[in-house]
CSV table of C-alpha atoms in Angstrom, one decimal:
chain,number,residue,atom,x,y,z
A,1,MET,CA,136.6,-18.2,240.7
A,2,MET,CA,138.3,-17.0,243.9
A,3,VAL,CA,141.8,-15.6,243.4
A,4,PHE,CA,143.4,-15.4,246.8
A,5,PHE,CA,145.8,-12.7,247.9
A,6,THR,CA,149.0,-13.9,249.6
A,7,ASN,CA,151.7,-12.1,251.5
A,8,PRO,CA,154.5,-10.9,249.2
A,9,PRO,CA,158.1,-12.1,249.8
A,10,PRO,CA,160.2,-9.9,252.1
A,11,ASP,CA,162.0,-8.4,249.2
A,12,GLN,CA,158.7,-7.3,247.6
A,13,LEU,CA,157.1,-5.8,250.7
A,14,VAL,CA,155.5,-2.4,250.1
A,15,SER,CA,156.1,0.6,252.4
A,16,PRO,CA,154.4,1.9,254.4
A,17,LYS,CA,152.7,-1.2,255.9
A,18,MET,CA,149.0,-0.9,255.6
A,19,LYS,CA,145.8,-3.0,255.7
A,20,ILE,CA,142.3,-1.9,254.9
A,21,GLY,CA,139.1,-3.4,256.3
A,22,TYR,CA,135.5,-3.0,257.5
A,23,PRO,CA,133.7,-4.0,260.7
A,24,CYS,CA,131.7,-7.1,261.7
A,25,ILE,CA,129.2,-7.7,258.9
A,26,ASN,CA,129.7,-8.8,255.3
A,27,GLN,CA,126.8,-7.7,253.2
A,28,SER,CA,127.7,-9.9,250.3
A,29,LEU,CA,127.3,-13.2,252.1
A,30,ASP,CA,124.2,-14.9,253.3
A,31,CYS,CA,125.2,-15.4,256.9
A,32,THR,CA,126.1,-13.4,260.0
A,33,SER,CA,128.6,-14.1,262.7
A,34,SER,CA,126.6,-12.4,265.4
A,35,THR,CA,123.4,-14.5,265.5
A,36,THR,CA,121.9,-14.5,269.0
A,37,PHE,CA,118.6,-15.2,270.8
A,38,ARG,CA,116.6,-13.8,273.7
A,39,LEU,CA,117.8,-14.3,277.3
A,40,ALA,CA,114.5,-15.8,278.2
A,41,SER,CA,115.0,-18.6,275.7
A,42,TYR,CA,118.5,-19.4,276.9
A,43,SER,CA,119.7,-23.0,276.8
A,44,ASP,CA,123.1,-24.7,276.5
A,45,GLU,CA,121.9,-26.4,273.3
A,46,ARG,CA,121.0,-23.0,271.7
A,47,VAL,CA,124.4,-21.6,272.7
A,48,GLU,CA,126.2,-24.5,271.2
A,49,GLN,CA,124.2,-24.3,267.9
A,50,THR,CA,124.6,-20.6,267.7
A,51,VAL,CA,128.3,-20.4,268.4
A,52,ALA,CA,128.9,-23.2,265.8
A,53,ALA,CA,126.9,-21.2,263.1
A,54,ASN,CA,128.6,-17.9,264.1
A,55,LEU,CA,132.1,-19.4,263.8
A,56,ALA,CA,131.3,-21.0,260.5
A,57,CYS,CA,130.1,-17.7,259.1
A,58,LEU,CA,133.2,-15.9,260.5
A,59,GLN,CA,135.4,-18.3,258.6
A,60,ARG,CA,133.5,-17.6,255.4
A,61,ILE,CA,133.9,-13.8,255.9
A,62,LEU,CA,137.6,-14.2,256.5
A,63,GLU,CA,137.9,-16.3,253.4
A,64,TYR,CA,136.0,-13.6,251.4
A,65,ASN,CA,138.2,-10.9,252.8
A,66,VAL,CA,141.5,-12.7,251.9
A,67,ALA,CA,140.2,-13.4,248.4
A,68,HIS,CA,139.8,-9.6,247.9
A,69,GLY,CA,142.9,-8.4,249.8
A,70,LEU,CA,140.8,-6.9,252.7
A,71,LEU,CA,143.2,-8.0,255.5
A,72,PHE,CA,141.8,-6.0,258.5
A,73,PHE,CA,138.6,-7.1,260.1
A,74,ARG,CA,136.7,-6.3,263.3
A,75,ILE,CA,135.2,-9.5,264.6
A,76,SER,CA,131.7,-9.3,266.0
A,77,SER,CA,131.4,-9.1,269.8
A,78,GLY,CA,128.4,-11.5,269.5
A,79,ILE,CA,130.2,-14.7,268.5
A,80,VAL,CA,129.1,-16.2,271.8
A,81,PRO,CA,125.6,-15.2,272.9
A,82,PHE,CA,125.7,-13.9,276.5
A,83,GLY,CA,129.4,-14.5,276.5
A,84,SER,CA,130.0,-12.5,279.7
A,85,HIS,CA,126.6,-13.0,281.3
A,86,PRO,CA,126.3,-15.2,284.4
A,87,VAL,CA,123.5,-17.2,282.7
A,88,ASN,CA,126.0,-18.7,280.2
A,89,THR,CA,127.6,-21.6,281.9
A,90,PHE,CA,128.1,-23.6,278.8
A,91,PRO,CA,131.8,-24.6,278.4
A,92,TRP,CA,132.2,-22.9,275.0
A,93,GLN,CA,135.9,-22.3,275.5
A,94,SER,CA,136.7,-26.0,275.5
A,95,ARG,CA,133.8,-27.1,273.2
A,96,PHE,CA,135.0,-24.8,270.4
A,97,ALA,CA,138.8,-24.7,271.2
A,98,ALA,CA,139.6,-26.4,267.9
A,99,GLU,CA,137.4,-24.1,265.8
A,100,PHE,CA,138.8,-20.9,267.4
A,101,ARG,CA,142.4,-22.2,266.9
A,102,ALA,CA,141.7,-23.0,263.3
A,103,ILE,CA,140.4,-19.5,262.7
A,104,GLY,CA,143.4,-18.0,264.4
A,105,ASP,CA,145.7,-20.2,262.3
A,106,TYR,CA,143.9,-18.9,259.2
A,107,ILE,CA,144.3,-15.3,260.3
A,108,LYS,CA,148.0,-15.7,260.9
A,109,ALA,CA,148.6,-17.8,257.7
A,110,HIS,CA,147.2,-15.0,255.6
A,111,GLY,CA,148.8,-12.0,257.4
A,112,MET,CA,145.4,-10.6,258.6
A,113,ARG,CA,144.8,-8.3,261.5
A,114,VAL,CA,141.7,-8.5,263.6
A,115,SER,CA,140.1,-6.6,266.5
A,116,LEU,CA,137.0,-6.4,268.6
A,117,HIS,CA,135.0,-3.3,269.7
A,118,PRO,CA,132.8,-4.0,272.8
A,119,ASP,CA,129.5,-2.3,272.9
A,120,GLN,CA,128.9,1.1,274.6
A,121,PHE,CA,127.8,-0.6,277.8
A,122,VAL,CA,131.5,-1.3,278.5
A,123,VAL,CA,132.4,1.8,280.6
A,124,LEU,CA,135.5,1.4,282.7
A,125,ASN,CA,135.3,4.8,284.3
A,126,SER,CA,131.7,4.5,285.5
A,127,PRO,CA,131.1,5.6,289.1
A,128,SER,CA,129.0,2.4,289.4
A,129,PRO,CA,131.1,-0.6,290.7
A,130,ASP,CA,128.5,-2.9,289.1
A,131,ILE,CA,128.9,-1.4,285.7
A,132,VAL,CA,132.6,-1.5,286.0
A,133,GLN,CA,132.6,-5.2,286.9
A,134,ARG,CA,130.3,-6.1,284.1
A,135,SER,CA,132.5,-4.1,281.7
A,136,ILE,CA,135.6,-6.0,282.9
A,137,ALA,CA,133.7,-9.3,282.5
A,138,GLU,CA,132.9,-8.4,278.9
A,139,LEU,CA,136.5,-7.5,278.1
A,140,VAL,CA,137.7,-10.8,279.6
A,141,TYR,CA,135.2,-12.7,277.5
A,142,GLN,CA,136.2,-10.9,274.2
A,143,GLY,CA,139.9,-11.1,274.9
A,144,SER,CA,139.5,-14.8,275.6
A,145,MET,CA,138.3,-15.3,272.1
A,146,LEU,CA,141.5,-13.8,270.7
A,147,ASP,CA,143.5,-15.9,273.2
A,148,LEU,CA,141.7,-19.1,272.0
A,149,MET,CA,142.7,-18.1,268.4
A,150,GLY,CA,146.3,-18.0,269.5
A,151,LEU,CA,146.7,-14.4,268.4
A,152,ASP,CA,149.3,-12.2,270.0
A,153,SER,CA,148.8,-8.8,271.6
A,154,THR,CA,148.6,-7.0,268.3
A,155,ALA,CA,145.0,-8.2,268.1
A,156,LYS,CA,143.2,-5.5,270.1
A,157,LEU,CA,140.1,-4.7,272.1
A,158,GLN,CA,138.9,-1.2,271.2
A,159,ILE,CA,136.9,0.9,273.7
A,160,HIS,CA,136.2,4.6,274.4
A,161,LEU,CA,137.4,6.4,277.5
A,162,GLY,CA,133.8,6.4,278.9
A,163,GLY,CA,131.5,9.0,280.5
A,164,LEU,CA,132.3,12.5,281.6
A,165,TYR,CA,130.0,12.4,284.6
A,166,GLY,CA,130.4,16.2,285.2
A,167,ASP,CA,134.2,16.1,285.9
A,168,ARG,CA,136.7,15.3,283.2
A,169,ASP,CA,139.7,15.0,285.5
A,170,THR,CA,138.0,12.6,287.9
A,171,ALA,CA,136.6,10.6,285.0
A,172,ILE,CA,140.0,10.1,283.5
A,173,GLU,CA,141.5,9.2,286.9
A,174,ARG,CA,138.8,6.7,287.5
A,175,PHE,CA,139.6,5.0,284.2
A,176,ILE,CA,143.3,4.9,285.2
A,177,ALA,CA,142.5,3.3,288.5
A,178,THR,CA,140.3,0.7,286.9
A,179,PHE,CA,142.9,-0.1,284.2
A,180,HIS,CA,145.4,-1.1,286.9
A,181,THR,CA,142.9,-3.7,288.2
A,182,LEU,CA,142.4,-5.4,284.8
A,183,PRO,CA,143.9,-8.8,284.1
A,184,ALA,CA,147.2,-8.5,282.3
A,185,ALA,CA,145.8,-10.4,279.3
A,186,VAL,CA,143.2,-7.6,278.9
A,187,GLN,CA,145.6,-4.7,279.6
A,188,VAL,CA,147.9,-5.7,276.8
A,189,ARG,CA,145.1,-5.8,274.2
A,190,LEU,CA,143.3,-2.6,275.2
A,191,VAL,CA,143.2,0.4,273.0
A,192,VAL,CA,141.3,3.6,273.5
A,193,GLU,CA,139.6,5.6,270.8
A,194,ASN,CA,139.2,9.4,270.7
A,195,ASP,CA,135.5,10.2,270.4
A,196,ASP,CA,133.5,13.0,268.8
A,197,ARG,CA,131.8,14.6,271.8
A,198,LEU,CA,133.5,13.9,275.2
A,199,PHE,CA,137.1,12.8,275.1
A,200,SER,CA,139.5,14.2,272.6
A,201,LEU,CA,142.9,13.1,271.4
A,202,GLN,CA,144.5,15.1,274.1
A,203,ASP,CA,142.5,13.3,276.8
A,204,CYS,CA,143.5,10.0,275.3
A,205,LEU,CA,147.2,11.1,275.3
A,206,ARG,CA,146.8,11.9,279.0
A,207,LEU,CA,145.5,8.4,279.5
A,208,HIS,CA,148.3,6.9,277.5
A,209,ALA,CA,150.9,8.7,279.6
A,210,ALA,CA,149.5,7.0,282.8
A,211,THR,CA,148.7,3.5,281.4
A,212,GLY,CA,150.6,3.0,278.2
A,213,THR,CA,147.3,2.3,276.4
A,214,PRO,CA,147.6,2.9,272.7
A,215,ILE,CA,145.3,5.4,271.0
A,216,LEU,CA,143.2,4.0,268.2
A,217,PHE,CA,142.8,7.3,266.2
A,218,ASP,CA,139.5,8.1,264.6
A,219,ASN,CA,140.0,10.8,262.0
A,220,PHE,CA,136.3,11.8,261.8
A,221,HIS,CA,136.0,12.1,265.6
A,222,HIS,CA,139.0,14.3,265.6
A,223,GLU,CA,137.4,16.5,263.0
A,224,CYS,CA,134.4,16.8,265.3
A,225,LEU,CA,136.4,17.3,268.6
A,226,ASN,CA,139.9,18.6,268.7
A,227,HIS,CA,142.2,21.2,270.2
A,228,GLY,CA,143.4,22.7,267.0
A,229,GLU,CA,145.8,19.9,266.1
A,230,PRO,CA,146.2,19.6,262.3
A,231,MET,CA,145.3,16.1,261.0
A,232,ALA,CA,148.9,15.2,260.1
A,233,GLU,CA,150.1,16.1,263.6
A,234,ALA,CA,147.2,14.3,265.3
A,235,LEU,CA,148.0,11.1,263.3
A,236,ARG,CA,151.7,11.3,264.4
A,237,LEU,CA,150.8,11.8,268.0
A,238,ALA,CA,148.5,8.8,268.0
A,239,ALA,CA,151.0,6.6,266.1
A,240,ALA,CA,153.7,7.3,268.7
A,241,THR,CA,151.6,5.6,271.4
A,242,TRP,CA,151.9,2.2,269.6
A,243,HIS,CA,154.8,-0.1,270.6
A,244,PRO,CA,156.1,-1.7,267.4
A,245,THR,CA,156.3,-5.2,268.7
A,246,ARG,CA,153.7,-5.4,271.6
A,247,ASP,CA,151.0,-3.4,269.8
A,248,GLY,CA,152.0,-3.6,266.1
A,249,VAL,CA,151.1,-1.1,263.4
A,250,MET,CA,148.7,1.6,264.5
A,251,MET,CA,145.1,0.8,264.0
A,252,MET,CA,142.7,3.6,263.2
A,253,ASP,CA,139.1,4.2,262.1
A,254,TYR,CA,138.3,6.2,259.0
A,255,SER,CA,135.1,7.9,257.9
A,256,SER,CA,133.8,11.4,256.9
A,257,GLN,CA,130.7,13.5,257.4
A,258,SER,CA,127.5,12.5,255.7
A,259,PRO,CA,126.4,15.4,253.5
A,260,GLY,CA,123.4,17.3,254.8
A,261,GLU,CA,123.1,15.3,258.0
A,262,ARG,CA,123.7,16.2,261.6
A,263,LYS,CA,127.3,16.7,262.6
A,264,GLY,CA,129.0,13.4,263.4
A,265,LYS,CA,126.8,11.2,261.2
A,266,HIS,CA,129.1,8.8,259.2
A,267,VAL,CA,128.9,8.9,255.4
A,268,SER,CA,127.1,6.0,253.7
A,269,SER,CA,129.7,5.4,251.1
A,270,ILE,CA,133.4,6.4,250.8
A,271,GLN,CA,134.1,9.7,249.3
A,272,GLU,CA,137.2,8.9,247.3
A,273,ASP,CA,138.6,12.5,247.0
A,274,LEU,CA,138.4,12.9,250.8
A,275,PHE,CA,140.1,9.5,251.3
A,276,ARG,CA,142.9,10.4,248.9
A,277,GLY,CA,143.4,13.6,250.9
A,278,PHE,CA,143.5,11.7,254.1
A,279,LEU,CA,146.2,9.4,252.7
A,280,HIS,CA,148.2,12.5,252.0
A,281,GLU,CA,147.9,13.6,255.6
A,282,LEU,CA,148.9,10.1,256.7
A,283,GLY,CA,152.1,10.4,254.7
A,284,SER,CA,154.7,7.7,255.4
A,285,LEU,CA,153.0,6.4,258.6
A,286,ASP,CA,152.2,2.8,258.9
A,287,ALA,CA,148.5,2.3,259.7
A,288,ASP,CA,145.8,-0.4,259.5
A,289,ILE,CA,142.6,1.4,258.5
A,290,MET,CA,139.1,0.3,259.5
A,291,LEU,CA,136.4,1.9,257.4
A,292,GLU,CA,133.4,2.9,259.6
A,293,ILE,CA,131.2,3.4,256.6
A,294,LYS,CA,127.7,2.1,256.1
A,295,ASP,CA,128.1,0.1,252.9
A,296,LYS,CA,131.0,-1.8,254.5
A,297,GLU,CA,132.9,-4.1,252.1
A,298,ALA,CA,131.6,-2.1,249.1
A,299,SER,CA,133.7,1.0,250.3
A,300,ALA,CA,136.5,-1.3,251.4
A,301,HIS,CA,136.9,-2.6,247.8
A,302,ARG,CA,137.0,1.0,246.5
A,303,ALA,CA,139.5,2.1,249.1
A,304,CYS,CA,141.7,-1.0,248.5
A,305,GLY,CA,141.7,-0.1,244.8
A,306,ILE,CA,143.0,3.4,245.6
A,307,LEU,CA,145.7,1.9,247.9
A,308,ARG,CA,146.8,-0.5,245.2
A,309,GLY,CA,147.0,2.4,242.7
A,310,LEU,CA,149.3,4.2,245.1
A,311,SER,CA,151.4,1.1,245.8
A,312,LEU,CA,150.4,1.2,249.5
A,313,VAL,CA,149.2,-2.4,249.5
A,314,PRO,CA,150.3,-5.3,247.3
A,315,PRO,CA,148.9,-5.4,243.8
A,316,ALA,CA,146.0,-7.6,242.9
A,317,PRO,CA,147.0,-11.0,241.6
A,318,ALA,CA,146.7,-11.8,237.9
A,319,GLY,CA,143.2,-12.6,236.9
A,320,TYR,CA,141.6,-10.8,239.9
A,321,THR,CA,138.4,-8.7,239.2
A,322,ALA,CA,137.0,-6.6,242.0
A,323,PRO,CA,133.3,-7.0,242.6
A,324,THR,CA,130.9,-4.2,241.7
A,325,PHE,CA,128.2,-2.8,243.9
A,326,PRO,CA,125.2,-0.5,243.3
A,327,PRO,CA,125.8,3.1,244.1
A,328,ALA,CA,124.9,4.1,247.7
A,329,LEU,CA,122.7,7.1,248.5
A,330,THR,CA,125.1,9.6,250.0
A,331,ASP,CA,123.1,12.7,249.2
A,332,SER,CA,120.6,13.4,251.9
A,333,SER,CA,118.3,15.1,249.4
A,334,ALA,CA,117.7,11.7,247.7
A,335,LEU,CA,116.5,10.1,250.9
A,336,PRO,CA,112.9,10.1,252.1
A,337,PRO,CA,112.1,12.7,254.9
A,338,ARG,CA,112.6,11.5,258.4
A,339,LYS,CA,110.4,12.2,261.4
A,340,ALA,CA,111.7,14.6,263.9
A,341,ARG,CA,112.6,13.1,267.2
A,342,THR,CA,113.6,14.3,270.6
A,343,PRO,CA,117.3,14.1,271.1
A,344,LYS,CA,118.3,11.6,273.9
A,345,LYS,CA,121.0,12.3,276.4
A,346,PRO,CA,124.1,10.2,275.7
A,347,VAL,CA,124.4,7.0,277.7
A,348,ALA,CA,127.7,8.1,279.2
A,349,GLU,CA,126.2,11.3,280.6
A,350,ARG,CA,123.1,9.8,282.1
């Protein structure tokens, strides 16, 4: 039996405000919301069939999440195959207007928060005008899905600052210049994430000062690349970039280092002691936390249990029993040996 969470009355709201979630794929269900096909086999009929199936699966995922109190979700970028590609001339916006609106109504009715995270080919500071234009087209496509859902500007499009291209200052200025050419509907949804190798929190703060773009803070990336800011200070700097009504509560990504693996590799399953320590650093800040952890909703359930125990999210309703999952392999010594491979140069530096 599904026992659905609902928003508490105003006099029972917990503080701080917080939601927990996971990205894109639910591993407990028998469907995916990002089914696609090869460009060579494109047809309007296949687009229509695929979008219908993807939206139906997205609705099921959202219902699962609501049933378990997981109220933050990153929607897959692949709802519409080739959504920003010139080959796709199918009028999916009008054909599926009712379905998108129904999903948006469901999200709003249950107090959920959603976002999208375009793939790494979206690089607004590329020196290539062609890449920039394709990147803008992808942002317009993904933002249009949130518009069709009737969601306000607190539903965000999450990207990275982009490539370094040998000159940090010029790379940041190029992003700023491109930002000012974006449609207003994209500008108001855009958030920029600090990364683990190229652009730190300080770089993103510089970008925010010039554009007003909020910083989607990634704690793990900050651990990998920082300028000495303690975690609690970094969180407060990022939170201050979010306008309370236009942007809503700060969104952030959470993960930690996978034991025994290369620096920057995300852990397979949440390490509860580290997560509790992070919540201490978060203090009284409002934050919606996306777990970038391999076992997805399994870790989200465990994190949600911790948050309930600390009264940081509403308690589970009477009769609710959280699902159980097999333990994940988080110790690299338990994994089979991997073949050595030649490191590839990051896309943004090529």
